[in-house]
Coordinates of C-alpha atoms in Angstrom, one line a residue:
X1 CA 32.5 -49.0 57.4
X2 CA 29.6 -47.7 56.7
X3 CA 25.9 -49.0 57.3
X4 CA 24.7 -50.0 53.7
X5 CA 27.6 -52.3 53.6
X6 CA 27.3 -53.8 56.7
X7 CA 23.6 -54.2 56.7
X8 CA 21.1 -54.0 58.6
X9 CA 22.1 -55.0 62.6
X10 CA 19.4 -57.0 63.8
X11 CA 20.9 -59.6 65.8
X12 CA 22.1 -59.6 69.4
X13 CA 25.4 -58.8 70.4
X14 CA 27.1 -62.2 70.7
X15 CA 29.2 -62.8 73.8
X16 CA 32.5 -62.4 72.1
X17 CA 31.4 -58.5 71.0
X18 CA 30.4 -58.2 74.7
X19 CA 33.7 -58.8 76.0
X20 CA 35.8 -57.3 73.8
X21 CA 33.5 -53.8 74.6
X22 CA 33.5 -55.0 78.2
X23 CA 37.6 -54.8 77.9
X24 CA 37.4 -51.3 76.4
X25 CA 35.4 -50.0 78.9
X26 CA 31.9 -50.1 77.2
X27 CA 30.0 -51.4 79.9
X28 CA 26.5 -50.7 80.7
X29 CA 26.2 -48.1 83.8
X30 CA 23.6 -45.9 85.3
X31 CA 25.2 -42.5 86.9
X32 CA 22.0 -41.9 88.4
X33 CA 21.9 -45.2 90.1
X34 CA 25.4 -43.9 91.6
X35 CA 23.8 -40.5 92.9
X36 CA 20.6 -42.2 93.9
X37 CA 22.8 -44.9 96.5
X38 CA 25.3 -42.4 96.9
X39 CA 22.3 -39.8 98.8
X40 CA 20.6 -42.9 100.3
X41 CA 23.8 -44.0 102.2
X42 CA 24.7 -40.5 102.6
X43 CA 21.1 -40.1 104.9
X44 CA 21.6 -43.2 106.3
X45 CA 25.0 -42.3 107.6
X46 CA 24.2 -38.4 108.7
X47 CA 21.3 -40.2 110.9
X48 CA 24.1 -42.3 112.9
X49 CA 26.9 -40.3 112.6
X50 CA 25.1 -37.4 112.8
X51 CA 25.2 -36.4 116.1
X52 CA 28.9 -37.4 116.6
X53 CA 30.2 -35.4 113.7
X54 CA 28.2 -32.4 114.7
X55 CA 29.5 -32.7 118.8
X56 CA 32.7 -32.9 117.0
X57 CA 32.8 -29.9 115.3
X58 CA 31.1 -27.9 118.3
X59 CA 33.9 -28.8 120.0
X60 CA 36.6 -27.9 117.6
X61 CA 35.4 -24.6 117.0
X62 CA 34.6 -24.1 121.0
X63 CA 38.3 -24.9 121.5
X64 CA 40.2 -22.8 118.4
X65 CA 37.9 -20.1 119.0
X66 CA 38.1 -19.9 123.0
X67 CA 41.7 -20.5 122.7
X68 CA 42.2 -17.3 120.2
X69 CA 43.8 -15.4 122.7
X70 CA 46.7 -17.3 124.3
X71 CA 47.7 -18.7 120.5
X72 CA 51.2 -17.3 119.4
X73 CA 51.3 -15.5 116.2
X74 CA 54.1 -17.1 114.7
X75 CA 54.6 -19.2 111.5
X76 CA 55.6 -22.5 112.9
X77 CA 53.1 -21.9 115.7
X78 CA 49.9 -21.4 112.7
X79 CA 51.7 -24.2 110.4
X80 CA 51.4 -26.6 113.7
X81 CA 48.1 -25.5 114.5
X82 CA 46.7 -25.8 111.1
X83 CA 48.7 -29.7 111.5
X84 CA 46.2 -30.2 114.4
X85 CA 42.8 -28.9 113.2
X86 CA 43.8 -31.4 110.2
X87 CA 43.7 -34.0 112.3
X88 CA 40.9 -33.7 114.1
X89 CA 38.7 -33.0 111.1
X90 CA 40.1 -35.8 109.4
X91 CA 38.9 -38.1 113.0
X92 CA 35.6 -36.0 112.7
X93 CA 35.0 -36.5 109.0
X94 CA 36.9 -39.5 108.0
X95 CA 34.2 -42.2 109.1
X96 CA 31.3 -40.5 106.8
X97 CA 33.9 -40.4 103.9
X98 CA 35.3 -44.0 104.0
X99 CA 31.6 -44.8 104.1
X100 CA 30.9 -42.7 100.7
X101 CA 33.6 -44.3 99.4
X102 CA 33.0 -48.1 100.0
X103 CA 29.3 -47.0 98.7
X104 CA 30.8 -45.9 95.6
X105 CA 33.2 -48.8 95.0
X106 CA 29.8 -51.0 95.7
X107 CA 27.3 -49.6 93.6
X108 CA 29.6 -49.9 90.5
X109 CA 29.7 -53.7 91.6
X110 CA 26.5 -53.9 91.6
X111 CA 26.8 -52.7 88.2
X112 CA 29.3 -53.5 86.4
X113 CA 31.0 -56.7 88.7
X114 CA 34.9 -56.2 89.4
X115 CA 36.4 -54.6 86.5
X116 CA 39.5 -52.8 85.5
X117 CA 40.1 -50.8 82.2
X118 CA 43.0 -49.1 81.1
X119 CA 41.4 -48.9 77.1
X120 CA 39.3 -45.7 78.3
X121 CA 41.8 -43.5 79.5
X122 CA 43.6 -44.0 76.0
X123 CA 43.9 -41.1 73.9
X124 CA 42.0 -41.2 70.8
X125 CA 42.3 -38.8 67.5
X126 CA 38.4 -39.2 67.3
X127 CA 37.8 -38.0 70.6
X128 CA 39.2 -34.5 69.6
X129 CA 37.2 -34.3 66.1
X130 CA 35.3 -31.7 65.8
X131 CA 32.7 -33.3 63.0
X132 CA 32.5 -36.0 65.4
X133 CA 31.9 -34.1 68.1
X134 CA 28.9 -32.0 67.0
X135 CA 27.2 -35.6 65.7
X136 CA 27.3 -36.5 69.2
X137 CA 26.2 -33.4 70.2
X138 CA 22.9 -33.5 68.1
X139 CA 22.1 -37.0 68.4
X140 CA 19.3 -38.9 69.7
X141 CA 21.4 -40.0 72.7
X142 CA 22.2 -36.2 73.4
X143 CA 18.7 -35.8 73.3
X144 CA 17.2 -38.1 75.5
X145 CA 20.0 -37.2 78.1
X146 CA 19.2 -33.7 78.4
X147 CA 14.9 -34.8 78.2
X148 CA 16.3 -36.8 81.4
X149 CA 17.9 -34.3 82.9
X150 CA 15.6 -31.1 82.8
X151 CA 12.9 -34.2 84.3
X152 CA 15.1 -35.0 87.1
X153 CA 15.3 -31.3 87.5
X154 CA 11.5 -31.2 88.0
X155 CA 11.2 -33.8 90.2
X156 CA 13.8 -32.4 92.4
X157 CA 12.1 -28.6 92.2
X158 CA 8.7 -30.0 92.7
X159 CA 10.3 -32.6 95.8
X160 CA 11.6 -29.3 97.1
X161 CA 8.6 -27.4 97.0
X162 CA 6.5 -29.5 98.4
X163 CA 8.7 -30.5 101.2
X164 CA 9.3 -26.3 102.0
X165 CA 5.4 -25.3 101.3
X166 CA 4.1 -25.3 104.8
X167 CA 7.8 -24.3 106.1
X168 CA 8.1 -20.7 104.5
X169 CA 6.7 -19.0 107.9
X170 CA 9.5 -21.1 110.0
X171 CA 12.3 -20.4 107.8
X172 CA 11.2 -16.2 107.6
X173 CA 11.6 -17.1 111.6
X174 CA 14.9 -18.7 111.7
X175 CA 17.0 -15.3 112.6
X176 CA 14.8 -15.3 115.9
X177 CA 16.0 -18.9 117.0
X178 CA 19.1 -19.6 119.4
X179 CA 21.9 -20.9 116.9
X180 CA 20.9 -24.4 118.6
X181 CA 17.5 -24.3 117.7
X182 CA 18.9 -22.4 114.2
X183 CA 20.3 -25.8 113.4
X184 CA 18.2 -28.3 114.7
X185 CA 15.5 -26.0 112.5
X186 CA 17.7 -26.2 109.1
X187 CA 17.8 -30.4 110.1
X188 CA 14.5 -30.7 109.9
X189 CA 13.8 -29.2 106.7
X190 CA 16.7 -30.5 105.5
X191 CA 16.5 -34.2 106.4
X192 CA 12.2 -33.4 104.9
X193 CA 13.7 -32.9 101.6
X194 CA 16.7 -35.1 101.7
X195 CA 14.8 -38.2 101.7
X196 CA 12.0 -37.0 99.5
X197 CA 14.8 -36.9 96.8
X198 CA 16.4 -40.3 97.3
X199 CA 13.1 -41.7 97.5
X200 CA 12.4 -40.3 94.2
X201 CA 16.2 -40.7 92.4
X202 CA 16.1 -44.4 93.3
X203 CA 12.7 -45.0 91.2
X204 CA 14.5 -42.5 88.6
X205 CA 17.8 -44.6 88.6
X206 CA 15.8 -48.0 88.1
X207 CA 14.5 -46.3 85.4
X208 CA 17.6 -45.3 83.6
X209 CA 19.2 -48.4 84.5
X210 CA 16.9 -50.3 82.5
X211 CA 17.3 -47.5 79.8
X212 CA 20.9 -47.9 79.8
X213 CA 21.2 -51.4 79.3
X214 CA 18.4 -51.7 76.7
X215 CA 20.7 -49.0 74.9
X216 CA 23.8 -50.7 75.3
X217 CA 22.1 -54.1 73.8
X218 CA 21.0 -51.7 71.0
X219 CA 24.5 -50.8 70.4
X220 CA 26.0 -53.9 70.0
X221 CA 24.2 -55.2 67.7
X222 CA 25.4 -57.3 64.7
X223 CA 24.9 -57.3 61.4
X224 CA 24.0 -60.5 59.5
X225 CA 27.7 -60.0 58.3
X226 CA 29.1 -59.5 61.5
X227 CA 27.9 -62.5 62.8
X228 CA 29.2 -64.8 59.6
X229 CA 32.9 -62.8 60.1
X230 CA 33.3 -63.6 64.1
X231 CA 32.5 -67.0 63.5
X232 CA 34.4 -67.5 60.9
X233 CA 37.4 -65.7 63.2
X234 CA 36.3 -67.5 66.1
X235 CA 36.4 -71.2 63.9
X236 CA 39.9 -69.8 62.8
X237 CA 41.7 -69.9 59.1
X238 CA 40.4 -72.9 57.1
X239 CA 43.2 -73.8 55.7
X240 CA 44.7 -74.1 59.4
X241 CA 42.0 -76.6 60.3
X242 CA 42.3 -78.1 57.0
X243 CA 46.3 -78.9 57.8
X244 CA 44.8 -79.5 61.0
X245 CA 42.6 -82.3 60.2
X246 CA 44.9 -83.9 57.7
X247 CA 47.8 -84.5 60.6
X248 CA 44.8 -86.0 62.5
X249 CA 44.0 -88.4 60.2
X250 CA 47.8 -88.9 59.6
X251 CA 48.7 -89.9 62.9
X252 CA 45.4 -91.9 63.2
X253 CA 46.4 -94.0 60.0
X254 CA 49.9 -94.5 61.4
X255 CA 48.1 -95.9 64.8
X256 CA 45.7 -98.4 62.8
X257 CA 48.6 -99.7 60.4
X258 CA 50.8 -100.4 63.6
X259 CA 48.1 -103.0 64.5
X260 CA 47.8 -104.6 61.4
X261 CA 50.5 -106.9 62.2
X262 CA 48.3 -108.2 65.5
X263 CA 45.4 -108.9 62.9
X264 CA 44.2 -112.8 62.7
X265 CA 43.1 -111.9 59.3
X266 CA 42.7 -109.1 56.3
X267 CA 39.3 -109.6 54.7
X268 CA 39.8 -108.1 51.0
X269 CA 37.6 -106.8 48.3
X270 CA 40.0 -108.0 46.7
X271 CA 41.4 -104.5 45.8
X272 CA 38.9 -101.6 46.9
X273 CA 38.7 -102.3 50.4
X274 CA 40.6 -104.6 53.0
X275 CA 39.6 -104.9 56.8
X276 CA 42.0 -106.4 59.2
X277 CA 40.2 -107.9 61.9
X278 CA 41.9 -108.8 65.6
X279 CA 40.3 -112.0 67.8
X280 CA 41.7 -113.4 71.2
X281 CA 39.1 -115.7 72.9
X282 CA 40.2 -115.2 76.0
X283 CA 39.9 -111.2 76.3
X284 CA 37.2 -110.2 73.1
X285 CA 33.7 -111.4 72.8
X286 CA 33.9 -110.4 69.5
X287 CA 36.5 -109.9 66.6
X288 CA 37.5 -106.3 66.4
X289 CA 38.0 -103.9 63.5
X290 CA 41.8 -102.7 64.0
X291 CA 42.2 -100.9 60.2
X292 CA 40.2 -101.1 57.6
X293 CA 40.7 -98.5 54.0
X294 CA 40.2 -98.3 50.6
X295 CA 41.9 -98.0 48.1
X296 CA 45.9 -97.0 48.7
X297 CA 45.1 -97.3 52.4
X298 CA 43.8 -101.0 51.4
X299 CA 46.6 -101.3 49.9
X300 CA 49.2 -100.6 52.1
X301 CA 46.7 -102.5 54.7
X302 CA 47.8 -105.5 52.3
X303 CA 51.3 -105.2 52.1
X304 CA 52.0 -104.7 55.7
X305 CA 49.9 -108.3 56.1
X306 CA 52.1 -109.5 53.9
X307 CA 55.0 -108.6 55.8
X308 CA 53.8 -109.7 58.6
X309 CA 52.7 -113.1 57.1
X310 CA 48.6 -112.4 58.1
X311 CA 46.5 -114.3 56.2
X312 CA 44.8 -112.0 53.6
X313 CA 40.7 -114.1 52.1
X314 CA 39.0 -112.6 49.6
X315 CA 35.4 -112.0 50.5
X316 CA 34.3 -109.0 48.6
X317 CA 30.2 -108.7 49.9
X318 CA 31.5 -108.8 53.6
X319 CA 34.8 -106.4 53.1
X320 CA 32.2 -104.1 51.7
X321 CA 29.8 -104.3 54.6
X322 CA 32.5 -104.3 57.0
X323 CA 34.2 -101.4 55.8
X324 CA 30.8 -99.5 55.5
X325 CA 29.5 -100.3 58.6
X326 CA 32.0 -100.7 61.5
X327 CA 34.7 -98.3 62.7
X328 CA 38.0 -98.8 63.3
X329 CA 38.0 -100.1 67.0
X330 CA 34.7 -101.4 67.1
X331 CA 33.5 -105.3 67.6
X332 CA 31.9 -106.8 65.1
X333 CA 28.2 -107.2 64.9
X334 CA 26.3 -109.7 65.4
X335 CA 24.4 -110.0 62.1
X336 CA 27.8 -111.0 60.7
X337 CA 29.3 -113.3 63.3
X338 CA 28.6 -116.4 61.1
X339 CA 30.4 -114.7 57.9
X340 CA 33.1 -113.5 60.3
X341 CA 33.6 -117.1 62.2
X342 CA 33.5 -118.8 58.7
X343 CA 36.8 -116.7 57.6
X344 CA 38.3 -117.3 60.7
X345 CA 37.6 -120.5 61.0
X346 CA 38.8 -121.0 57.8
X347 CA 42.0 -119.2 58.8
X348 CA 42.4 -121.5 61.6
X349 CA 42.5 -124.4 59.3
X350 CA 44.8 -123.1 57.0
X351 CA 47.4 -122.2 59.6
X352 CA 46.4 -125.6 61.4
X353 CA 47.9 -127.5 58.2
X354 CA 50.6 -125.0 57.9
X355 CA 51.8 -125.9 61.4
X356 CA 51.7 -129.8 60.8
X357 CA 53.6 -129.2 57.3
X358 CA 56.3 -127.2 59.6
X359 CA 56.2 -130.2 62.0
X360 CA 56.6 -132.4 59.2
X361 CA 59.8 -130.8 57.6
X362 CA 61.3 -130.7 60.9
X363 CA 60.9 -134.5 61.6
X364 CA 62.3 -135.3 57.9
X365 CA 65.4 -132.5 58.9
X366 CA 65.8 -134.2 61.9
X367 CA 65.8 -137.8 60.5
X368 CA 67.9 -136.8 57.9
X369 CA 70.5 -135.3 60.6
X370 CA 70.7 -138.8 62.9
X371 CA 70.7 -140.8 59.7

């Protein structure tokens, strides 16, 4: 898409666009940081191992080439020699190159943390376009890298020079020495520029690594647009939450109308709004909201009380502030205990003389049964 449509990307990547270009293998990664600890652990390992590897191969040569004469000139008898020298390189060698390699494997999880990427190696159509191609190939990026890398170039030239300047007379010498002292020579100068240049690449890889992750920041970037769309994905489809939200509130209407029925009373508006409110002295220290609704919810609040035989008042200026100010679950304030005991009191009363009427009907019955 392109740019002008888009607008202008000024924001930071969020950390949704980080991972998804962290899972296609767009991480941000110094190569120079690799060289730079690559050639530091490399010196640090030819100063231990040095020695070893070096008596090593003196003494592989000594043997193969002091040995020349009494060796068999036969294929199996090369093919089992070349077996052995194998080995013995590989005992000579393979400590300095498991070392390379757990240095490698390290300084990319320094990097980039344990990570594994499949999404890179994929073939892509765009990766063999030509057009493409020679945009990359003119680009700032392309730029800059090759500015970097006719500096490193420099460095390393100037390193070299100044580590070789006061070395030109020994090295015209060199053909004079014993081939000890040829090698012990080439050390020297060696080992003077080796760690000239890792001294230099490490400040250089700093350097770039900070470059490449300012870079890969500038990438990701997002558009105003961007942003709005990936939350907006992220949120999910509104009518999904919609649906979402109205099964909430489904279920949560069928859960207050089930305690209806355990109400001690259903204050009404008398047709806007009806609360049901629950008391039991011995467990509450206040009366509780169990439903409350408006309209078809009041309603339905209504005829389920009926149902249930729970005593429905109208008290319209308390429905109201009951409805308006307490939720469904909560106790009762205390600004409108005295309305609140009022109704139940009344409540009480009412089922007070209802109970002495049923008592009443039941001594008649039962007079009227002996008589």
């Amino acid at each position: 898409m392109p740019e002008e449509t888009q607008g202008e990307k000024i924001l930071p990547a969020s950390p949704r666009k980080k991972q998804r270009a962290r899972e296609e293998g767009n991480v941000p990664r110094s190569q120079d940081l690799n060289a730079a600890w690559g050639l530091a652990v490399a010196l640090l390992t030819m100063w231990i191992l040095g020695p070893y590897m070096f008596r090593g191969m003196k003494n592989l040569t000594a043997y193969y080439f002091g040995s020349v004469s009494f060796l068999a000139v036969e294929p199996w008898s090369i093919q089992a020699l070349a077996v052995q020298a194998m080995w013995r390189m590989a005992f000579i060698a393979g400590p300095f190159m498991i070392l390379m390699l757990v240095a490698g494997i390290v300084a990319n999880l320094v990097q980039v943390g344990f990570f594994v990427s499949g999404k890179a190696l994929q073939p892509k159509l765009e990766r063999i376009d030509p057009i493409s191609g020679l945009q990359k190939f003119f680009s700032l990026r392309t730029f800059v890298e090759l500015v970097k890398s006719v500096f490193k170039l420099a460095i390393v030239g100037a390193i070299v020079y100044v580590a070789l300047r006061d070395r030109w007379e020994q090295m015209v010498t060199l053909m004079q020495f014993s081939p000890g002292g040829t090698i012990l020579a080439v050390s020297k100068m060696v080992l003077a520029v080796w760690w000239r240049v890792v001294v230099a690449m490490i400040f250089l890889a700093i350097l770039d690594y900070g470059y490449q992750r300012w870079q890969y920041e500038r990438d990701l970037r997002m558009s105003r647009k961007e942003a709005q769309d990936e939350a907006k994905e992220m949120e999910g489809d509104p009518r999904i939450k919609q649906r979402v939200r109205q099964i909430q509130r489904q279920m949560a209407t069928q859960r207050m109308m089930a305690e209806v029925p355990e109400a001690e009373v259903i204050i009404t508006n008398p047709t806007r709004y009806a609360v049901a409110l629950r008391y039991d002295e011995a467990e509450m220290s206040a009366p509780v909201v169990v439903a409350k609704g408006a309209r078809l919810v009041a309603q339905r609040i209504r005829e389920i009380g009926e149902e249930h035989h729970v005593p429905i008042v109208e008290r319209p200026p308390l429905a109201r502030t009951l409805y308006r100010s307490v939720e469904v679950g909560d106790t009762v304030p205390e600004s409108l205990f005295r309305a609140v005991a009022e109704v139940l009191a009344y409540v009480y009363q009412i089922d007070r003389r209802a109970a002495k009427n049923r008592q009443r009907e039941q001594a008649l019955r039962t007079a009227r049964e002996t008589v």
